[in-house]
Amino acid sequence: MLPGKLYDEIKVGDEQLTPRVTVTEGHVLAYAGVAGDFSPVHMDEVYAQSTVFGGRIAHGLMGLSLTDGLKVQSGFFRDGIALGWTWNFKKPIQIGDTLQVKFRVTEMRIPKSRSDMGILFIAIELINQRGEVVQEGEHRLMVPRQPAESQEAVQ
Protein backbone atom coordinates (compact mmCIF):
# COMPACT_ATOMS: atom_id res chain seq x y z
CA MET A 1 0.00 0.00 0.00
CA LEU A 2 1.19 3.53 -0.74
CA PRO A 3 2.43 5.74 2.09
CA GLY A 4 0.34 8.70 3.13
CA LYS A 5 -2.96 9.44 4.81
CA LEU A 6 -6.47 8.31 4.03
CA TYR A 7 -9.37 10.78 4.18
CA ASP A 8 -10.27 9.75 7.74
CA GLU A 9 -6.74 10.55 8.96
CA ILE A 10 -6.79 14.13 7.59
CA LYS A 11 -8.20 17.21 9.34
CA VAL A 12 -9.16 20.69 8.18
CA GLY A 13 -6.14 22.87 8.84
CA ASP A 14 -3.56 20.17 8.11
CA GLU A 15 -0.63 21.84 6.37
CA GLN A 16 2.46 20.57 4.56
CA LEU A 17 5.56 21.82 2.78
CA THR A 18 6.71 19.67 -0.12
CA PRO A 19 10.18 18.83 -1.34
CA ARG A 20 11.76 21.45 -3.63
CA VAL A 21 12.67 21.44 -7.32
CA THR A 22 14.99 23.74 -9.24
CA VAL A 23 13.64 24.62 -12.68
CA THR A 24 16.18 23.80 -15.37
CA GLU A 25 16.59 24.28 -19.10
CA GLY A 26 15.66 20.60 -19.39
CA HIS A 27 12.30 21.16 -17.69
CA VAL A 28 11.42 23.97 -20.10
CA LEU A 29 12.49 22.03 -23.20
CA ALA A 30 10.70 18.85 -22.10
CA TYR A 31 7.51 20.75 -21.24
CA ALA A 32 7.57 22.59 -24.59
CA GLY A 33 7.82 19.24 -26.34
CA VAL A 34 4.96 17.70 -24.39
CA ALA A 35 2.67 20.75 -24.59
CA GLY A 36 3.64 21.87 -28.09
CA ASP A 37 4.14 25.41 -26.75
CA PHE A 38 7.31 26.77 -28.35
CA SER A 39 6.53 30.43 -27.67
CA PRO A 40 9.68 32.57 -28.01
CA VAL A 41 9.28 33.85 -24.43
CA HIS A 42 10.13 30.28 -23.38
CA MET A 43 12.53 29.28 -26.16
CA ASP A 44 14.36 32.35 -27.56
CA GLU A 45 16.63 34.20 -25.12
CA VAL A 46 17.22 37.17 -27.43
CA TYR A 47 13.50 37.70 -27.91
CA ALA A 48 12.71 37.07 -24.22
CA GLN A 49 15.24 39.73 -23.17
CA SER A 50 13.13 42.29 -25.06
CA THR A 51 10.03 41.46 -22.98
CA VAL A 52 8.95 42.66 -19.54
CA PHE A 53 10.45 39.44 -18.14
CA GLY A 54 14.00 40.33 -19.21
CA GLY A 55 14.74 36.73 -20.19
CA ARG A 56 13.21 33.35 -20.79
CA ILE A 57 10.56 32.11 -18.39
CA ALA A 58 9.02 28.73 -17.76
CA HIS A 59 5.55 27.91 -19.05
CA GLY A 60 2.82 28.92 -16.60
CA LEU A 61 1.13 25.55 -16.88
CA MET A 62 4.46 23.88 -16.20
CA GLY A 63 4.29 25.56 -12.80
CA LEU A 64 0.91 23.95 -12.19
CA SER A 65 2.28 20.59 -13.32
CA LEU A 66 5.26 20.92 -10.98
CA THR A 67 2.86 21.88 -8.18
CA ASP A 68 0.89 18.69 -8.65
CA GLY A 69 4.05 16.59 -8.82
CA LEU A 70 5.49 18.15 -5.66
CA LYS A 71 2.18 17.57 -3.87
CA VAL A 72 2.39 13.88 -4.81
CA GLN A 73 6.07 13.71 -3.74
CA SER A 74 5.11 15.05 -0.31
CA GLY A 75 3.65 11.64 0.51
CA PHE A 76 0.87 13.32 2.51
CA PHE A 77 -2.01 11.69 0.65
CA ARG A 78 -2.33 7.91 0.22
CA ASP A 79 -3.73 8.33 -3.26
CA GLY A 80 -5.92 10.84 -5.02
CA ILE A 81 -8.10 11.63 -7.98
CA ALA A 82 -7.96 15.24 -9.16
CA LEU A 83 -11.43 16.77 -9.45
CA GLY A 84 -10.39 20.28 -10.41
CA TRP A 85 -8.14 23.26 -10.01
CA THR A 86 -8.75 26.98 -9.67
CA TRP A 87 -5.40 28.56 -10.44
CA ASN A 88 -3.78 32.00 -10.57
CA PHE A 89 -0.45 32.99 -12.10
CA LYS A 90 1.11 35.72 -9.93
CA LYS A 91 4.77 36.04 -11.03
CA PRO A 92 6.94 34.49 -13.73
CA ILE A 93 9.00 31.38 -13.03
CA GLN A 94 12.60 31.90 -14.13
CA ILE A 95 14.96 29.15 -15.21
CA GLY A 96 17.04 28.54 -12.09
CA ASP A 97 14.22 29.25 -9.62
CA THR A 98 13.84 26.73 -6.82
CA LEU A 99 10.19 26.04 -6.12
CA GLN A 100 8.33 24.53 -3.18
CA VAL A 101 4.64 24.01 -2.52
CA LYS A 102 2.80 24.86 0.67
CA PHE A 103 -0.66 23.36 0.94
CA ARG A 104 -3.41 23.43 3.56
CA VAL A 105 -6.66 21.46 3.79
CA THR A 106 -9.47 24.04 4.00
CA GLU A 107 -12.61 21.92 3.67
CA MET A 108 -13.63 18.26 3.61
CA ARG A 109 -16.77 16.39 2.61
CA ILE A 110 -17.97 12.92 1.75
CA PRO A 111 -19.85 12.77 -1.56
CA LYS A 112 -23.29 11.14 -1.55
CA SER A 113 -22.38 9.03 -4.58
CA ARG A 114 -19.08 7.62 -3.16
CA SER A 115 -19.09 6.88 0.57
CA ASP A 116 -15.77 5.06 0.12
CA MET A 117 -14.09 8.36 -0.87
CA GLY A 118 -13.77 11.85 0.57
CA ILE A 119 -13.23 15.19 -1.14
CA LEU A 120 -10.57 17.58 0.08
CA PHE A 121 -10.40 21.28 -0.77
CA ILE A 122 -6.75 22.28 -0.63
CA ALA A 123 -5.33 25.82 -0.70
CA ILE A 124 -1.99 25.72 -2.50
CA GLU A 125 0.88 28.18 -2.96
CA LEU A 126 3.83 27.64 -5.29
CA ILE A 127 6.71 29.58 -3.71
CA ASN A 128 10.13 30.47 -5.14
CA GLN A 129 13.46 30.64 -3.30
CA ARG A 130 12.82 34.30 -2.39
CA GLY A 131 9.60 33.37 -0.58
CA GLU A 132 7.47 34.91 -3.35
CA VAL A 133 4.18 33.23 -4.26
CA VAL A 134 4.48 32.71 -8.02
CA GLN A 135 1.25 30.73 -8.42
CA GLU A 136 -1.64 29.89 -6.11
CA GLY A 137 -5.08 28.43 -6.05
CA GLU A 138 -7.33 25.67 -4.87
CA HIS A 139 -7.24 21.98 -5.69
CA ARG A 140 -10.14 19.59 -5.20
CA LEU A 141 -8.88 16.08 -4.58
CA MET A 142 -10.85 12.90 -3.96
CA VAL A 143 -9.02 10.47 -1.69
CA PRO A 144 -9.93 7.02 -0.37
CA ARG A 145 -11.48 6.51 3.05
CA GLN A 146 -10.66 3.70 5.41
CA PRO A 147 -12.43 0.46 4.46
CA ALA A 148 -15.94 0.16 5.96
CA GLU A 149 -14.90 -2.65 8.34
CA SER A 150 -12.14 -0.42 9.76
CA GLN A 151 -14.58 2.48 10.23
CA GLU A 152 -17.03 0.19 12.11
CA ALA A 153 -14.24 -1.06 14.41
CA VAL A 154 -13.40 2.55 15.38
CA GLN A 155 -17.00 3.42 16.31
PDB file of C-alpha atoms in Angstrom:
ATOM      1  CA  MET A   1       0.000   0.000   0.000  1.00  0.00           C
ATOM      2  CA  LEU A   2       1.195   3.529  -0.743  1.00  0.00           C
ATOM      3  CA  PRO A   3       2.433   5.737   2.095  1.00  0.00           C
ATOM      4  CA  GLY A   4       0.339   8.698   3.128  1.00  0.00           C
ATOM      5  CA  LYS A   5      -2.957   9.441   4.810  1.00  0.00           C
ATOM      6  CA  LEU A   6      -6.465   8.311   4.030  1.00  0.00           C
ATOM      7  CA  TYR A   7      -9.367  10.784   4.178  1.00  0.00           C
ATOM      8  CA  ASP A   8     -10.273   9.747   7.742  1.00  0.00           C
ATOM      9  CA  GLU A   9      -6.743  10.554   8.957  1.00  0.00           C
ATOM     10  CA  ILE A  10      -6.792  14.127   7.592  1.00  0.00           C
ATOM     11  CA  LYS A  11      -8.196  17.209   9.344  1.00  0.00           C
ATOM     12  CA  VAL A  12      -9.161  20.686   8.175  1.00  0.00           C
ATOM     13  CA  GLY A  13      -6.137  22.871   8.840  1.00  0.00           C
ATOM     14  CA  ASP A  14      -3.556  20.168   8.106  1.00  0.00           C
ATOM     15  CA  GLU A  15      -0.630  21.837   6.367  1.00  0.00           C
ATOM     16  CA  GLN A  16       2.457  20.566   4.561  1.00  0.00           C
ATOM     17  CA  LEU A  17       5.565  21.817   2.781  1.00  0.00           C
ATOM     18  CA  THR A  18       6.707  19.669  -0.120  1.00  0.00           C
ATOM     19  CA  PRO A  19      10.182  18.829  -1.338  1.00  0.00           C
ATOM     20  CA  ARG A  20      11.755  21.451  -3.628  1.00  0.00           C
ATOM     21  CA  VAL A  21      12.668  21.437  -7.320  1.00  0.00           C
ATOM     22  CA  THR A  22      14.993  23.736  -9.236  1.00  0.00           C
ATOM     23  CA  VAL A  23      13.642  24.624 -12.677  1.00  0.00           C
ATOM     24  CA  THR A  24      16.178  23.802 -15.374  1.00  0.00           C
ATOM     25  CA  GLU A  25      16.588  24.277 -19.102  1.00  0.00           C
ATOM     26  CA  GLY A  26      15.656  20.599 -19.395  1.00  0.00           C
ATOM     27  CA  HIS A  27      12.303  21.161 -17.691  1.00  0.00           C
ATOM     28  CA  VAL A  28      11.420  23.970 -20.102  1.00  0.00           C
ATOM     29  CA  LEU A  29      12.490  22.027 -23.199  1.00  0.00           C
ATOM     30  CA  ALA A  30      10.700  18.850 -22.095  1.00  0.00           C
ATOM     31  CA  TYR A  31       7.513  20.745 -21.241  1.00  0.00           C
ATOM     32  CA  ALA A  32       7.574  22.588 -24.592  1.00  0.00           C
ATOM     33  CA  GLY A  33       7.821  19.236 -26.345  1.00  0.00           C
ATOM     34  CA  VAL A  34       4.955  17.704 -24.393  1.00  0.00           C
ATOM     35  CA  ALA A  35       2.674  20.750 -24.590  1.00  0.00           C
ATOM     36  CA  GLY A  36       3.642  21.867 -28.089  1.00  0.00           C
ATOM     37  CA  ASP A  37       4.142  25.407 -26.748  1.00  0.00           C
ATOM     38  CA  PHE A  38       7.313  26.765 -28.354  1.00  0.00           C
ATOM     39  CA  SER A  39       6.532  30.426 -27.671  1.00  0.00           C
ATOM     40  CA  PRO A  40       9.679  32.571 -28.006  1.00  0.00           C
ATOM     41  CA  VAL A  41       9.280  33.851 -24.435  1.00  0.00           C
ATOM     42  CA  HIS A  42      10.130  30.279 -23.378  1.00  0.00           C
ATOM     43  CA  MET A  43      12.531  29.283 -26.158  1.00  0.00           C
ATOM     44  CA  ASP A  44      14.357  32.354 -27.561  1.00  0.00           C
ATOM     45  CA  GLU A  45      16.633  34.195 -25.120  1.00  0.00           C
ATOM     46  CA  VAL A  46      17.220  37.175 -27.431  1.00  0.00           C
ATOM     47  CA  TYR A  47      13.496  37.703 -27.914  1.00  0.00           C
ATOM     48  CA  ALA A  48      12.710  37.068 -24.223  1.00  0.00           C
ATOM     49  CA  GLN A  49      15.239  39.734 -23.167  1.00  0.00           C
ATOM     50  CA  SER A  50      13.129  42.290 -25.058  1.00  0.00           C
ATOM     51  CA  THR A  51      10.025  41.460 -22.983  1.00  0.00           C
ATOM     52  CA  VAL A  52       8.954  42.656 -19.541  1.00  0.00           C
ATOM     53  CA  PHE A  53      10.454  39.443 -18.142  1.00  0.00           C
ATOM     54  CA  GLY A  54      14.003  40.325 -19.213  1.00  0.00           C
ATOM     55  CA  GLY A  55      14.740  36.734 -20.195  1.00  0.00           C
ATOM     56  CA  ARG A  56      13.211  33.352 -20.788  1.00  0.00           C
ATOM     57  CA  ILE A  57      10.557  32.114 -18.394  1.00  0.00           C
ATOM     58  CA  ALA A  58       9.021  28.731 -17.759  1.00  0.00           C
ATOM     59  CA  HIS A  59       5.549  27.914 -19.049  1.00  0.00           C
ATOM     60  CA  GLY A  60       2.825  28.916 -16.595  1.00  0.00           C
ATOM     61  CA  LEU A  61       1.134  25.548 -16.882  1.00  0.00           C
ATOM     62  CA  MET A  62       4.464  23.877 -16.200  1.00  0.00           C
ATOM     63  CA  GLY A  63       4.290  25.560 -12.798  1.00  0.00           C
ATOM     64  CA  LEU A  64       0.906  23.953 -12.185  1.00  0.00           C
ATOM     65  CA  SER A  65       2.276  20.585 -13.325  1.00  0.00           C
ATOM     66  CA  LEU A  66       5.258  20.917 -10.981  1.00  0.00           C
ATOM     67  CA  THR A  67       2.862  21.883  -8.179  1.00  0.00           C
ATOM     68  CA  ASP A  68       0.885  18.689  -8.646  1.00  0.00           C
ATOM     69  CA  GLY A  69       4.048  16.586  -8.817  1.00  0.00           C
ATOM     70  CA  LEU A  70       5.491  18.148  -5.659  1.00  0.00           C
ATOM     71  CA  LYS A  71       2.176  17.567  -3.875  1.00  0.00           C
ATOM     72  CA  VAL A  72       2.390  13.878  -4.808  1.00  0.00           C
ATOM     73  CA  GLN A  73       6.069  13.709  -3.738  1.00  0.00           C
ATOM     74  CA  SER A  74       5.105  15.054  -0.305  1.00  0.00           C
ATOM     75  CA  GLY A  75       3.647  11.638   0.514  1.00  0.00           C
ATOM     76  CA  PHE A  76       0.869  13.322   2.512  1.00  0.00           C
ATOM     77  CA  PHE A  77      -2.009  11.685   0.648  1.00  0.00           C
ATOM     78  CA  ARG A  78      -2.328   7.910   0.217  1.00  0.00           C
ATOM     79  CA  ASP A  79      -3.735   8.329  -3.264  1.00  0.00           C
ATOM     80  CA  GLY A  80      -5.919  10.838  -5.017  1.00  0.00           C
ATOM     81  CA  ILE A  81      -8.102  11.629  -7.980  1.00  0.00           C
ATOM     82  CA  ALA A  82      -7.962  15.241  -9.157  1.00  0.00           C
ATOM     83  CA  LEU A  83     -11.429  16.768  -9.448  1.00  0.00           C
ATOM     84  CA  GLY A  84     -10.390  20.275 -10.413  1.00  0.00           C
ATOM     85  CA  TRP A  85      -8.137  23.262 -10.009  1.00  0.00           C
ATOM     86  CA  THR A  86      -8.754  26.979  -9.672  1.00  0.00           C
ATOM     87  CA  TRP A  87      -5.402  28.557 -10.437  1.00  0.00           C
ATOM     88  CA  ASN A  88      -3.778  32.002 -10.573  1.00  0.00           C
ATOM     89  CA  PHE A  89      -0.448  32.985 -12.097  1.00  0.00           C
ATOM     90  CA  LYS A  90       1.110  35.725  -9.927  1.00  0.00           C
ATOM     91  CA  LYS A  91       4.771  36.038 -11.034  1.00  0.00           C
ATOM     92  CA  PRO A  92       6.941  34.493 -13.734  1.00  0.00           C
ATOM     93  CA  ILE A  93       8.998  31.382 -13.034  1.00  0.00           C
ATOM     94  CA  GLN A  94      12.595  31.901 -14.132  1.00  0.00           C
ATOM     95  CA  ILE A  95      14.955  29.154 -15.212  1.00  0.00           C
ATOM     96  CA  GLY A  96      17.043  28.536 -12.088  1.00  0.00           C
ATOM     97  CA  ASP A  97      14.222  29.254  -9.622  1.00  0.00           C
ATOM     98  CA  THR A  98      13.845  26.734  -6.820  1.00  0.00           C
ATOM     99  CA  LEU A  99      10.188  26.039  -6.115  1.00  0.00           C
ATOM    100  CA  GLN A 100       8.331  24.533  -3.180  1.00  0.00           C
ATOM    101  CA  VAL A 101       4.641  24.005  -2.522  1.00  0.00           C
ATOM    102  CA  LYS A 102       2.802  24.861   0.672  1.00  0.00           C
ATOM    103  CA  PHE A 103      -0.665  23.359   0.945  1.00  0.00           C
ATOM    104  CA  ARG A 104      -3.408  23.429   3.564  1.00  0.00           C
ATOM    105  CA  VAL A 105      -6.658  21.462   3.787  1.00  0.00           C
ATOM    106  CA  THR A 106      -9.472  24.040   4.005  1.00  0.00           C
ATOM    107  CA  GLU A 107     -12.611  21.919   3.669  1.00  0.00           C
ATOM    108  CA  MET A 108     -13.626  18.257   3.610  1.00  0.00           C
ATOM    109  CA  ARG A 109     -16.771  16.395   2.614  1.00  0.00           C
ATOM    110  CA  ILE A 110     -17.966  12.920   1.752  1.00  0.00           C
ATOM    111  CA  PRO A 111     -19.847  12.767  -1.558  1.00  0.00           C
ATOM    112  CA  LYS A 112     -23.290  11.136  -1.551  1.00  0.00           C
ATOM    113  CA  SER A 113     -22.377   9.028  -4.575  1.00  0.00           C
ATOM    114  CA  ARG A 114     -19.082   7.617  -3.163  1.00  0.00           C
ATOM    115  CA  SER A 115     -19.094   6.884   0.572  1.00  0.00           C
ATOM    116  CA  ASP A 116     -15.768   5.058   0.117  1.00  0.00           C
ATOM    117  CA  MET A 117     -14.090   8.361  -0.870  1.00  0.00           C
ATOM    118  CA  GLY A 118     -13.772  11.845   0.565  1.00  0.00           C
ATOM    119  CA  ILE A 119     -13.233  15.189  -1.144  1.00  0.00           C
ATOM    120  CA  LEU A 120     -10.573  17.582   0.084  1.00  0.00           C
ATOM    121  CA  PHE A 121     -10.404  21.279  -0.767  1.00  0.00           C
ATOM    122  CA  ILE A 122      -6.753  22.279  -0.633  1.00  0.00           C
ATOM    123  CA  ALA A 123      -5.326  25.823  -0.699  1.00  0.00           C
ATOM    124  CA  ILE A 124      -1.988  25.718  -2.502  1.00  0.00           C
ATOM    125  CA  GLU A 125       0.875  28.181  -2.962  1.00  0.00           C
ATOM    126  CA  LEU A 126       3.834  27.641  -5.289  1.00  0.00           C
ATOM    127  CA  ILE A 127       6.708  29.584  -3.711  1.00  0.00           C
ATOM    128  CA  ASN A 128      10.130  30.470  -5.139  1.00  0.00           C
ATOM    129  CA  GLN A 129      13.464  30.643  -3.303  1.00  0.00           C
ATOM    130  CA  ARG A 130      12.822  34.296  -2.392  1.00  0.00           C
ATOM    131  CA  GLY A 131       9.597  33.375  -0.582  1.00  0.00           C
ATOM    132  CA  GLU A 132       7.466  34.910  -3.347  1.00  0.00           C
ATOM    133  CA  VAL A 133       4.184  33.227  -4.264  1.00  0.00           C
ATOM    134  CA  VAL A 134       4.478  32.706  -8.020  1.00  0.00           C
ATOM    135  CA  GLN A 135       1.245  30.725  -8.417  1.00  0.00           C
ATOM    136  CA  GLU A 136      -1.643  29.894  -6.114  1.00  0.00           C
ATOM    137  CA  GLY A 137      -5.083  28.434  -6.048  1.00  0.00           C
ATOM    138  CA  GLU A 138      -7.331  25.666  -4.875  1.00  0.00           C
ATOM    139  CA  HIS A 139      -7.238  21.982  -5.690  1.00  0.00           C
ATOM    140  CA  ARG A 140     -10.137  19.595  -5.199  1.00  0.00           C
ATOM    141  CA  LEU A 141      -8.880  16.082  -4.584  1.00  0.00           C
ATOM    142  CA  MET A 142     -10.854  12.898  -3.965  1.00  0.00           C
ATOM    143  CA  VAL A 143      -9.023  10.472  -1.687  1.00  0.00           C
ATOM    144  CA  PRO A 144      -9.934   7.022  -0.369  1.00  0.00           C
ATOM    145  CA  ARG A 145     -11.484   6.514   3.047  1.00  0.00           C
ATOM    146  CA  GLN A 146     -10.658   3.699   5.406  1.00  0.00           C
ATOM    147  CA  PRO A 147     -12.429   0.460   4.464  1.00  0.00           C
ATOM    148  CA  ALA A 148     -15.939   0.158   5.955  1.00  0.00           C
ATOM    149  CA  GLU A 149     -14.904  -2.653   8.344  1.00  0.00           C
ATOM    150  CA  SER A 150     -12.145  -0.416   9.760  1.00  0.00           C
ATOM    151  CA  GLN A 151     -14.578   2.475  10.228  1.00  0.00           C
ATOM    152  CA  GLU A 152     -17.030   0.194  12.113  1.00  0.00           C
ATOM    153  CA  ALA A 153     -14.239  -1.060  14.406  1.00  0.00           C
ATOM    154  CA  VAL A 154     -13.396   2.548  15.378  1.00  0.00           C
ATOM    155  CA  GLN A 155     -16.999   3.422  16.306  1.00  0.00           C
TER     156      GLN A 155
END
